[in-house]
XYZ file of N, CA and C in Angstrom:
663
model
N 98.038 138.844 83.704
C 97.594 137.698 83.587
C 97.492 137.518 84.684
N 95.815 136.777 84.774
C 94.970 136.695 85.657
C 95.521 135.071 86.337
N 95.276 135.505 87.488
C 95.202 133.830 88.286
C 94.159 133.165 88.183
N 94.215 132.362 87.927
C 92.923 130.758 87.892
C 92.683 130.117 88.555
N 93.735 130.231 89.945
C 93.422 129.522 90.966
C 93.450 127.887 90.488
N 94.041 127.539 89.361
C 94.377 126.159 89.320
C 96.062 125.723 90.182
N 95.807 124.571 90.586
C 96.492 123.152 90.496
C 97.334 122.833 89.833
N 99.300 122.930 89.762
C 99.867 123.014 88.793
C 99.944 121.734 88.415
N 100.250 120.563 87.462
C 99.836 119.562 86.764
C 101.512 119.010 87.181
N 100.963 117.551 87.980
C 102.757 117.118 88.823
C 102.615 115.647 88.381
N 104.265 115.681 87.868
C 104.645 114.287 87.383
C 104.740 112.974 88.510
N 103.945 111.959 87.955
C 103.920 111.234 89.000
C 105.147 110.480 89.306
N 105.683 109.873 91.251
C 107.362 109.966 91.403
C 107.349 107.685 90.400
N 108.494 107.529 90.528
C 108.491 106.400 90.544
C 107.982 105.691 90.968
N 107.994 106.185 92.344
C 107.129 104.827 93.298
C 105.435 105.224 92.874
N 104.481 105.882 92.483
C 103.305 106.315 92.446
C 103.018 105.477 91.064
N 104.273 105.105 90.305
C 104.108 104.367 89.168
C 103.934 103.046 89.390
N 104.565 102.732 89.638
C 105.455 101.117 90.026
C 103.764 100.623 91.580
N 103.137 101.313 92.684
C 102.097 101.504 93.519
C 101.274 101.519 92.158
N 100.742 101.996 91.332
C 99.699 101.579 90.060
C 100.016 100.243 89.470
N 101.197 99.843 89.168
C 101.350 98.847 88.236
C 100.852 97.794 89.114
N 101.270 97.425 90.671
C 100.761 96.323 91.545
C 99.612 96.690 91.787
N 98.969 97.416 91.559
C 97.907 97.841 92.347
C 96.820 97.131 91.019
N 96.929 97.480 89.559
C 96.237 96.975 88.667
C 96.406 95.637 88.420
N 97.752 94.806 88.616
C 98.038 94.054 88.719
C 97.503 92.505 89.729
N 97.337 93.404 90.933
C 96.175 92.346 91.765
C 94.697 92.718 91.601
N 94.204 93.427 90.488
C 93.237 93.796 90.275
C 92.358 93.245 89.241
N 93.586 92.744 87.859
C 93.041 92.276 86.931
C 93.299 90.974 87.086
N 93.836 90.469 88.034
C 94.093 88.913 87.967
C 95.890 88.581 87.879
N 96.386 89.195 87.633
C 98.248 89.230 86.978
C 98.710 88.596 87.686
N 98.535 89.628 89.242
C 99.135 88.162 90.234
C 98.282 87.276 91.381
N 98.184 86.126 90.995
C 96.887 85.031 91.508
C 96.874 85.211 93.065
N 96.204 84.772 93.933
C 95.733 84.777 95.038
C 96.300 83.850 96.074
N 96.695 82.758 94.728
C 97.516 81.927 96.085
C 99.231 82.384 95.507
N 99.654 82.963 95.094
C 100.600 83.112 94.344
C 101.788 84.323 95.461
N 102.772 83.490 95.816
C 104.221 84.497 97.328
C 104.852 85.343 95.188
N 104.963 86.406 96.082
C 105.894 87.101 94.867
C 106.835 88.169 95.993
N 107.736 88.571 95.879
C 108.785 89.306 96.650
C 108.804 90.571 96.178
N 109.786 91.579 96.735
C 110.175 92.763 96.330
C 110.888 92.228 94.816
N 111.642 91.526 95.145
C 113.053 91.066 94.127
C 112.359 91.047 92.754
N 111.037 90.089 92.477
C 110.877 89.229 91.816
C 110.026 90.726 90.865
N 109.216 91.147 91.895
C 108.635 92.469 91.227
C 109.314 93.759 90.533
N 110.670 93.973 91.227
C 111.723 94.585 90.899
C 112.180 94.358 89.616
N 112.069 93.164 88.940
C 112.740 92.039 87.765
C 111.221 92.493 86.886
N 110.224 92.670 87.600
C 108.820 92.766 86.345
C 108.691 93.482 86.552
N 108.782 94.596 86.590
C 108.706 96.582 86.462
C 110.368 96.381 86.069
N 111.005 96.061 85.873
C 112.021 96.490 85.588
C 112.997 97.837 85.900
N 112.873 98.299 87.510
C 113.167 98.973 88.440
C 113.868 98.828 89.317
N 114.538 99.853 90.054
C 115.182 99.137 91.617
C 114.132 98.558 92.870
N 114.733 98.256 93.735
C 113.501 97.666 94.686
C 113.299 99.244 95.443
N 114.027 99.850 96.027
C 113.333 101.246 96.799
C 112.537 101.232 96.528
N 111.831 102.352 95.056
C 110.318 102.661 94.621
C 109.316 101.212 95.000
N 109.710 100.001 94.957
C 109.196 98.535 95.134
C 108.602 98.374 96.340
N 109.798 98.901 97.044
C 109.606 98.974 99.553
C 108.458 99.686 99.600
N 108.813 101.258 98.602
C 107.898 102.080 99.331
C 106.325 101.624 98.948
N 106.115 101.706 97.871
C 104.530 100.531 97.015
C 104.075 99.673 97.606
N 104.990 98.892 97.923
C 104.471 97.723 98.640
C 104.410 97.707 100.088
N 104.696 98.853 100.939
C 104.302 99.443 102.490
C 103.127 100.074 101.760
N 102.750 100.424 100.951
C 101.567 101.685 100.547
C 100.835 100.877 100.373
N 100.625 99.636 100.139
C 100.239 98.368 99.278
C 99.888 97.194 100.397
N 100.283 97.789 101.734
C 100.458 96.754 102.922
C 99.625 97.181 103.768
N 99.284 98.961 103.662
C 98.801 99.239 104.724
C 96.584 100.036 104.385
N 96.726 99.615 102.833
C 96.145 99.760 101.832
C 95.011 98.386 101.935
N 95.491 97.107 102.786
C 95.099 95.663 102.655
C 95.050 95.054 101.507
N 95.519 95.790 100.764
C 95.519 94.885 99.537
C 96.712 93.392 99.265
N 98.049 93.961 99.767
C 98.860 92.705 100.307
C 98.591 92.584 101.727
N 99.393 91.016 102.032
C 99.554 90.608 102.883
C 101.082 89.895 103.076
N 102.097 90.518 104.917
C 102.990 89.380 104.316
C 103.141 87.973 104.782
N 104.571 86.933 103.998
C 103.672 85.876 104.358
C 105.450 85.811 104.559
N 105.191 85.756 106.072
C 106.575 85.525 106.858
C 107.570 84.379 106.296
N 108.987 84.800 106.381
C 110.112 84.292 105.742
C 109.968 83.267 103.965
N 108.831 84.472 103.891
C 108.348 83.524 102.183
C 108.579 85.012 101.361
N 107.589 85.639 101.815
C 107.126 87.541 100.707
C 105.599 87.955 100.910
N 105.059 88.065 99.804
C 104.010 88.753 99.335
C 102.615 88.178 99.060
N 101.313 87.971 99.251
C 100.326 87.794 99.078
C 99.242 88.800 98.654
N 98.603 88.678 97.718
C 96.709 89.112 97.949
C 96.527 88.522 99.085
N 96.220 90.157 99.362
C 94.622 89.743 100.333
C 93.741 88.646 100.109
N 93.084 87.910 101.032
C 92.708 86.727 100.903
C 91.323 87.856 101.709
N 89.769 87.696 101.125
C 89.065 88.207 101.965
C 88.198 86.960 101.833
N 87.481 86.762 103.410
C 87.171 85.455 103.914
C 86.106 85.512 103.694
N 84.753 84.493 103.377
C 83.537 84.178 103.110
C 82.504 85.549 104.064
N 83.634 85.661 105.482
C 82.272 86.446 106.209
C 82.899 87.760 106.191
N 83.830 88.006 105.481
C 84.596 89.502 105.337
C 82.988 89.823 103.987
N 82.960 88.907 103.261
C 82.918 89.562 102.184
C 81.036 89.823 102.054
N 80.490 89.114 103.589
C 79.052 89.214 103.724
C 78.967 90.117 104.357
N 79.921 90.626 105.272
C 79.944 91.868 105.993
C 80.537 93.512 105.519
N 80.826 93.189 104.226
C 80.625 94.280 103.114
C 79.745 93.964 102.915
N 78.974 93.173 102.200
C 77.684 93.614 101.643
C 76.765 94.166 102.367
N 76.511 93.134 103.474
C 76.172 93.905 104.528
C 75.766 95.623 104.989
N 77.123 95.985 104.679
C 76.953 97.358 105.361
C 76.725 98.191 103.728
N 77.123 97.684 102.397
C 76.852 98.237 101.912
C 75.931 98.201 101.132
N 74.331 97.455 101.836
C 72.785 97.592 101.844
C 73.209 98.598 102.472
N 72.964 98.284 103.509
C 72.978 99.400 104.773
C 73.126 100.744 104.328
N 74.279 100.759 104.143
C 74.676 102.167 103.587
C 73.551 102.775 102.414
N 74.333 101.700 100.969
C 73.607 102.293 99.985
C 71.558 102.493 99.567
N 71.250 101.718 99.884
C 69.572 102.261 100.355
C 69.420 103.224 101.314
N 70.193 103.872 102.151
C 70.002 104.955 103.257
C 70.372 106.062 101.682
N 71.368 105.705 101.282
C 71.848 106.663 100.369
C 70.496 107.002 99.211
N 69.985 106.122 99.147
C 68.609 106.496 97.846
C 67.008 106.814 98.626
N 67.056 106.639 99.686
C 66.514 107.221 100.389
C 66.112 108.879 100.569
N 67.522 108.943 100.487
C 68.173 110.314 101.246
C 67.964 111.319 100.285
N 68.027 110.648 98.543
C 68.887 111.246 97.521
C 67.384 111.406 96.731
N 65.866 110.940 97.047
C 64.192 110.997 96.590
C 64.068 112.099 96.816
N 64.472 113.474 97.890
C 64.014 114.399 97.949
C 64.816 115.875 97.661
N 65.913 114.745 97.468
C 67.028 116.449 96.444
C 67.365 115.846 94.916
N 66.703 114.307 94.534
C 67.222 114.583 93.488
C 66.840 115.482 92.423
N 68.165 115.703 91.691
C 68.218 116.705 89.994
C 68.241 116.487 89.119
N 67.746 116.808 87.786
C 68.344 116.195 86.669
C 69.889 116.419 85.984
N 69.850 117.042 86.870
C 71.264 116.973 86.287
C 72.177 115.730 87.271
N 71.856 115.230 88.058
C 72.217 113.802 89.110
C 71.684 112.924 88.146
N 70.798 112.581 87.013
C 70.193 111.496 86.938
C 71.090 111.595 84.920
N 71.305 112.404 84.634
C 72.302 112.815 83.639
C 73.449 112.782 83.935
N 74.358 112.625 84.947
C 75.689 112.777 85.638
C 75.356 111.037 85.802
N 74.266 110.225 86.480
C 74.676 108.794 86.655
C 74.296 108.024 85.035
N 73.353 108.613 84.951
C 73.808 108.433 83.105
C 74.516 108.393 81.816
N 75.044 108.828 82.402
C 76.762 109.204 81.621
C 77.879 108.588 82.296
N 77.847 108.178 83.193
C 78.670 107.026 83.891
C 78.188 106.038 83.095
N 77.052 105.841 82.953
C 76.458 103.924 82.903
C 76.917 103.914 80.815
N 77.041 104.759 80.005
C 77.450 105.087 78.831
C 78.603 104.710 78.939
N 79.798 105.627 80.255
C 80.795 105.131 79.985
C 81.748 103.498 80.154
N 80.639 103.299 81.092
C 80.773 101.380 81.866
C 80.386 101.103 80.141
N 79.301 101.402 79.500
C 79.253 100.046 78.610
C 80.728 101.115 77.309
N 81.029 101.601 76.990
C 82.303 101.711 77.034
C 84.300 100.767 76.891
N 83.828 100.862 78.421
C 84.892 100.153 78.973
C 84.128 98.547 78.753
N 83.088 98.368 78.687
C 82.823 96.537 78.037
C 83.411 96.450 76.827
N 82.961 97.347 76.581
C 83.284 96.943 74.827
C 85.049 96.854 74.942
N 85.748 97.901 75.465
C 86.784 97.298 75.570
C 87.675 96.143 76.228
N 86.599 95.946 77.263
C 86.680 95.038 78.230
C 87.900 95.470 78.836
N 87.902 96.251 79.161
C 88.443 96.978 80.143
C 87.773 96.552 81.738
N 88.564 96.152 82.480
C 87.177 95.532 83.941
C 88.124 96.666 84.548
N 88.837 97.023 84.713
C 89.885 98.015 85.854
C 89.026 99.485 85.702
N 88.500 99.735 84.319
C 88.486 101.170 84.559
C 86.442 100.675 84.991
N 85.967 99.925 84.028
C 84.358 99.750 84.112
C 84.740 99.404 86.076
N 85.082 99.287 87.114
C 85.211 98.996 88.181
C 85.164 100.927 88.824
N 86.352 101.201 88.494
C 86.881 102.797 88.527
C 84.697 103.087 88.869
N 84.368 102.448 86.575
C 82.933 103.400 87.123
C 81.945 103.270 87.646
N 82.253 101.822 88.221
C 80.990 101.367 89.234
C 81.548 102.062 90.421
N 82.150 101.658 90.821
C 82.208 102.851 92.437
C 82.358 104.548 92.063
N 81.822 104.871 91.030
C 81.826 106.041 91.550
C 80.080 106.391 91.328
N 79.869 105.477 90.268
C 78.672 105.242 90.165
C 77.555 105.399 91.954
N 78.380 104.485 92.755
C 77.723 104.285 94.106
C 78.243 105.346 95.069
N 79.396 106.018 94.630
C 79.753 107.293 95.821
C 79.402 108.095 95.108
N 79.216 108.518 94.391
C 78.051 109.709 93.815
C 76.122 109.802 94.042
N 75.975 108.888 94.435
C 74.732 108.769 94.794
C 74.794 109.183 96.270
N 75.708 108.731 97.114
C 75.598 109.377 98.570
C 76.557 110.443 98.310
N 76.880 111.511 97.381
C 77.547 112.436 97.516
C 76.027 113.085 97.117
N 75.527 112.557 96.173
C 74.859 113.850 95.579
C 73.712 114.102 96.863
N 73.193 112.815 97.604
C 72.376 112.723 98.941
C 72.574 113.795 99.740
N 73.789 114.152 100.177
C 74.462 114.965 101.240
C 74.958 113.973 102.288
N 75.461 112.737 101.490
C 75.766 111.877 103.028
C 77.086 111.867 102.961
N 77.103 112.724 103.754
C 79.163 112.245 103.238
C 79.563 111.561 104.006
N 79.516 111.022 105.385
C 80.107 110.409 106.383
C 79.745 109.063 105.751
N 78.904 108.817 105.003
C 78.148 107.557 104.614
C 79.343 107.033 103.716
N 79.433 107.756 103.069
C 79.966 108.195 101.822
C 82.002 107.763 102.346
N 81.814 108.356 103.254
C 83.667 108.063 103.534
C 83.538 106.540 103.800
N 82.369 106.423 105.169
C 82.484 104.646 105.230
C 82.503 104.264 104.240
N 82.368 104.367 103.015
C 81.875 103.589 101.962
C 83.640 103.219 101.194
N 84.217 104.654 101.397
C 85.233 104.928 100.449
C 86.384 104.096 101.702
N 86.602 103.859 102.577
C 87.277 103.153 103.244
C 87.127 101.800 102.828
N 85.964 101.182 102.260
C 85.385 100.161 102.016
C 86.107 99.924 100.283
N 86.820 101.037 100.004
C 86.960 100.677 98.098
C 87.859 100.057 98.490
N 89.419 99.469 98.205
C 90.065 98.426 98.140
C 89.319 96.959 98.161
N 88.901 97.058 99.156
C 87.651 95.643 99.967
C 87.108 95.373 98.789
N 85.907 96.584 98.304
C 85.502 96.218 97.377
C 85.537 96.071 95.780
N 86.653 96.518 95.972
C 86.999 96.734 94.304
C 87.535 95.024 94.179
N 88.012 94.455 95.216
C 88.775 92.986 94.706
C 87.769 92.470 94.473
N 86.020 92.280 95.343
C 85.117 91.884 95.019
C 84.480 91.537 94.407
N 84.698 93.252 93.541
C 84.180 93.008 91.950
C 84.470 92.845 91.347
N 86.487 92.435 91.182
C 86.794 91.788 89.963
C 86.582 90.338 90.370
N 86.598 90.457 91.059
C 86.011 88.856 91.342
C 84.345 88.471 90.851
N 84.036 89.195 91.008
C 82.566 89.185 90.722
C 82.584 89.189 88.966
N 83.598 90.381 88.099
C 83.229 90.726 86.834
C 83.523 89.365 86.153
N 84.279 87.969 86.937
C 84.945 87.249 86.299
C 84.035 86.056 85.954
N 82.541 86.703 86.623
C 81.574 85.857 85.662
C 81.162 86.669 84.448
N 81.111 85.474 83.139
C 80.625 85.586 82.050
C 79.189 86.116 81.747
N 79.324 87.809 81.283
C 78.007 88.558 81.164
C 77.926 89.740 82.233
N 78.959 89.282 83.899
C 78.229 90.251 84.565
C 78.310 91.545 84.377
N 79.521 92.702 82.964
C 79.294 93.285 83.132
C 78.225 93.859 82.331
N 77.502 93.350 81.401
C 76.411 93.389 81.354
C 74.494 93.733 82.258
N 74.999 92.726 83.040
C 74.503 93.042 84.225
C 74.497 93.616 84.895
N 75.622 94.244 84.678
C 75.621 95.477 86.347
C 75.399 96.537 85.524
N 75.475 96.941 84.255
C 74.633 98.009 83.562
C 73.447 98.511 83.470
N 72.954 97.274 83.494
C 71.192 97.025 83.096
C 70.638 97.305 84.685
N 71.180 97.055 85.508
C 70.979 96.808 87.129
C 71.661 98.813 87.411
N 72.962 98.943 86.986
C 72.469 100.122 87.180
C 71.334 101.467 86.830
N 70.989 100.482 85.204
C 70.401 102.237 84.549
C 68.283 102.158 85.489
N 68.505 100.945 85.372
C 67.153 100.659 86.582
C 67.131 101.262 88.121
N 67.921 101.286 88.447
C 68.064 102.580 89.744
C 68.094 103.687 89.265
N 68.958 104.050 88.132
C 68.635 105.635 88.054
C 67.107 105.772 87.450
N 66.237 104.789 86.516
C 65.486 104.608 86.238
C 64.232 105.075 86.981
N 64.171 104.151 88.614
C 63.538 104.490 89.593
C 63.676 105.716 90.197
N 65.095 106.280 90.723
C 65.292 107.488 90.899
C 64.623 108.567 90.196
N 64.941 108.244 88.973
C 63.810 109.838 88.307
C 62.165 109.545 88.147
N 61.500 108.369 88.750
C 60.911 108.598 88.673
C 59.752 108.879 90.568
N 61.130 108.887 90.479
C 61.301 109.251 92.501
C 60.440 107.853 93.216
N 61.093 106.798 93.176
C 60.059 105.734 93.231
C 61.027 104.807 94.240
N 61.158 105.315 95.772
C 61.990 105.265 96.470
C 62.071 103.057 97.014
N 60.593 102.782 97.235
C 60.716 102.078 97.203
C 61.439 100.843 96.379
N 60.782 101.202 94.389
C 61.789 100.032 93.919
C 63.662 100.923 93.499
N 63.474 101.867 94.371
C 64.954 101.481 93.946
C 66.326 101.280 94.868
N 65.062 101.210 96.372
C 66.024 100.484 97.203
C 66.590 98.928 97.278
N 64.512 98.347 96.548
C 64.647 97.011 96.489
C 65.396 96.434 94.675
N 65.979 97.759 94.196
C 66.629 97.288 93.198
C 68.228 97.245 93.553
N 69.016 98.176 94.868
C 69.774 98.452 94.682
C 70.033 96.742 95.711
N 69.427 96.925 96.426
C 69.505 96.006 97.207
C 70.016 94.571 96.360
N 69.262 94.142 95.351
C 68.617 92.748 94.676
C 70.456 93.068 93.724
N 70.578 94.105 93.469
C 72.185 94.573 93.155
C 73.231 94.008 93.733
N 73.919 94.301 94.480
C 74.945 93.812 95.252
C 74.800 92.637 95.422
N 73.238 92.032 95.925
C 73.024 90.620 96.378
C 73.537 89.871 94.726
N 73.334 90.107 94.186
C 74.126 89.455 92.325
C 74.992 89.961 92.186
N 75.894 91.161 93.013
C 77.362 90.950 93.246
C 78.168 89.168 93.875
N 77.541 89.615 95.488
C 77.881 88.183 96.317
C 77.422 86.814 95.129
N 76.421 86.387 94.813
C 76.048 85.832 93.882
C 77.232 85.545 93.165
N 77.179 86.790 92.571
C 77.945 86.125 90.732
C 79.532 85.512 91.510
N 79.927 86.300 92.345
C 81.396 86.091 93.334
C 81.152 84.213 93.434
N 80.130 83.737 94.378
C 79.928 82.655 94.510
C 79.953 81.520 93.364
N 79.403 81.832 92.260
C 79.143 81.170 90.899
C 80.769 80.914 90.657
N 81.644 82.150 90.649
C 82.826 81.924 90.497
C 83.022 81.370 90.951
N 83.886 81.800 91.771
C 84.145 80.901 93.125
C 84.038 78.617 93.045
N 82.492 78.328 92.615
C 82.342 77.921 92.714
C 82.721 76.400 91.201
N 83.244 77.285 90.297
C 83.301 76.901 88.907
C 85.176 75.981 89.074
């Protein structure tokens, strides 16, 4: 039998399952921003022992999704208005530059891949699966940098991954935001397809600023 040089399928450990469950609960809002939780509460909710919970919590603290509250427990990390402004500023700077760099090397296969992601986002929207929708959203933005071969910029964006997911989920709480994102992504791809750098960068900046505005609308309600 030939060696296909493939990695074996690995089953998730209990810690990894617990990590995913807590992370999803953070992103979908099941753990509220002002709610103090403990490892004991999490273990009881997940019907598991405290050991995998403690290990998963350690990773979530490192990832910046949870913070310790002295003598009380844990809370979801709050992103300050200043941090939100900085994240949007960084993303506009990084992603508009990525669009400028992808124009000279854009391929039909790149356009097809991005359009396929948009179609998958439509399916996630129909299922009202906000977690899957955000995963696809993040992939859409990172792939533009990947296709442009801007790997260092992509690494910076990846380092912001969890924080951008947190604010992304906040933005999706605005009614109709999923539909808006799909339209905005489609317009960006259309500009890339005709190699219109000015329009593509303008649309990306508007798209990211619209995310910020959506969060402000949600927080104001």
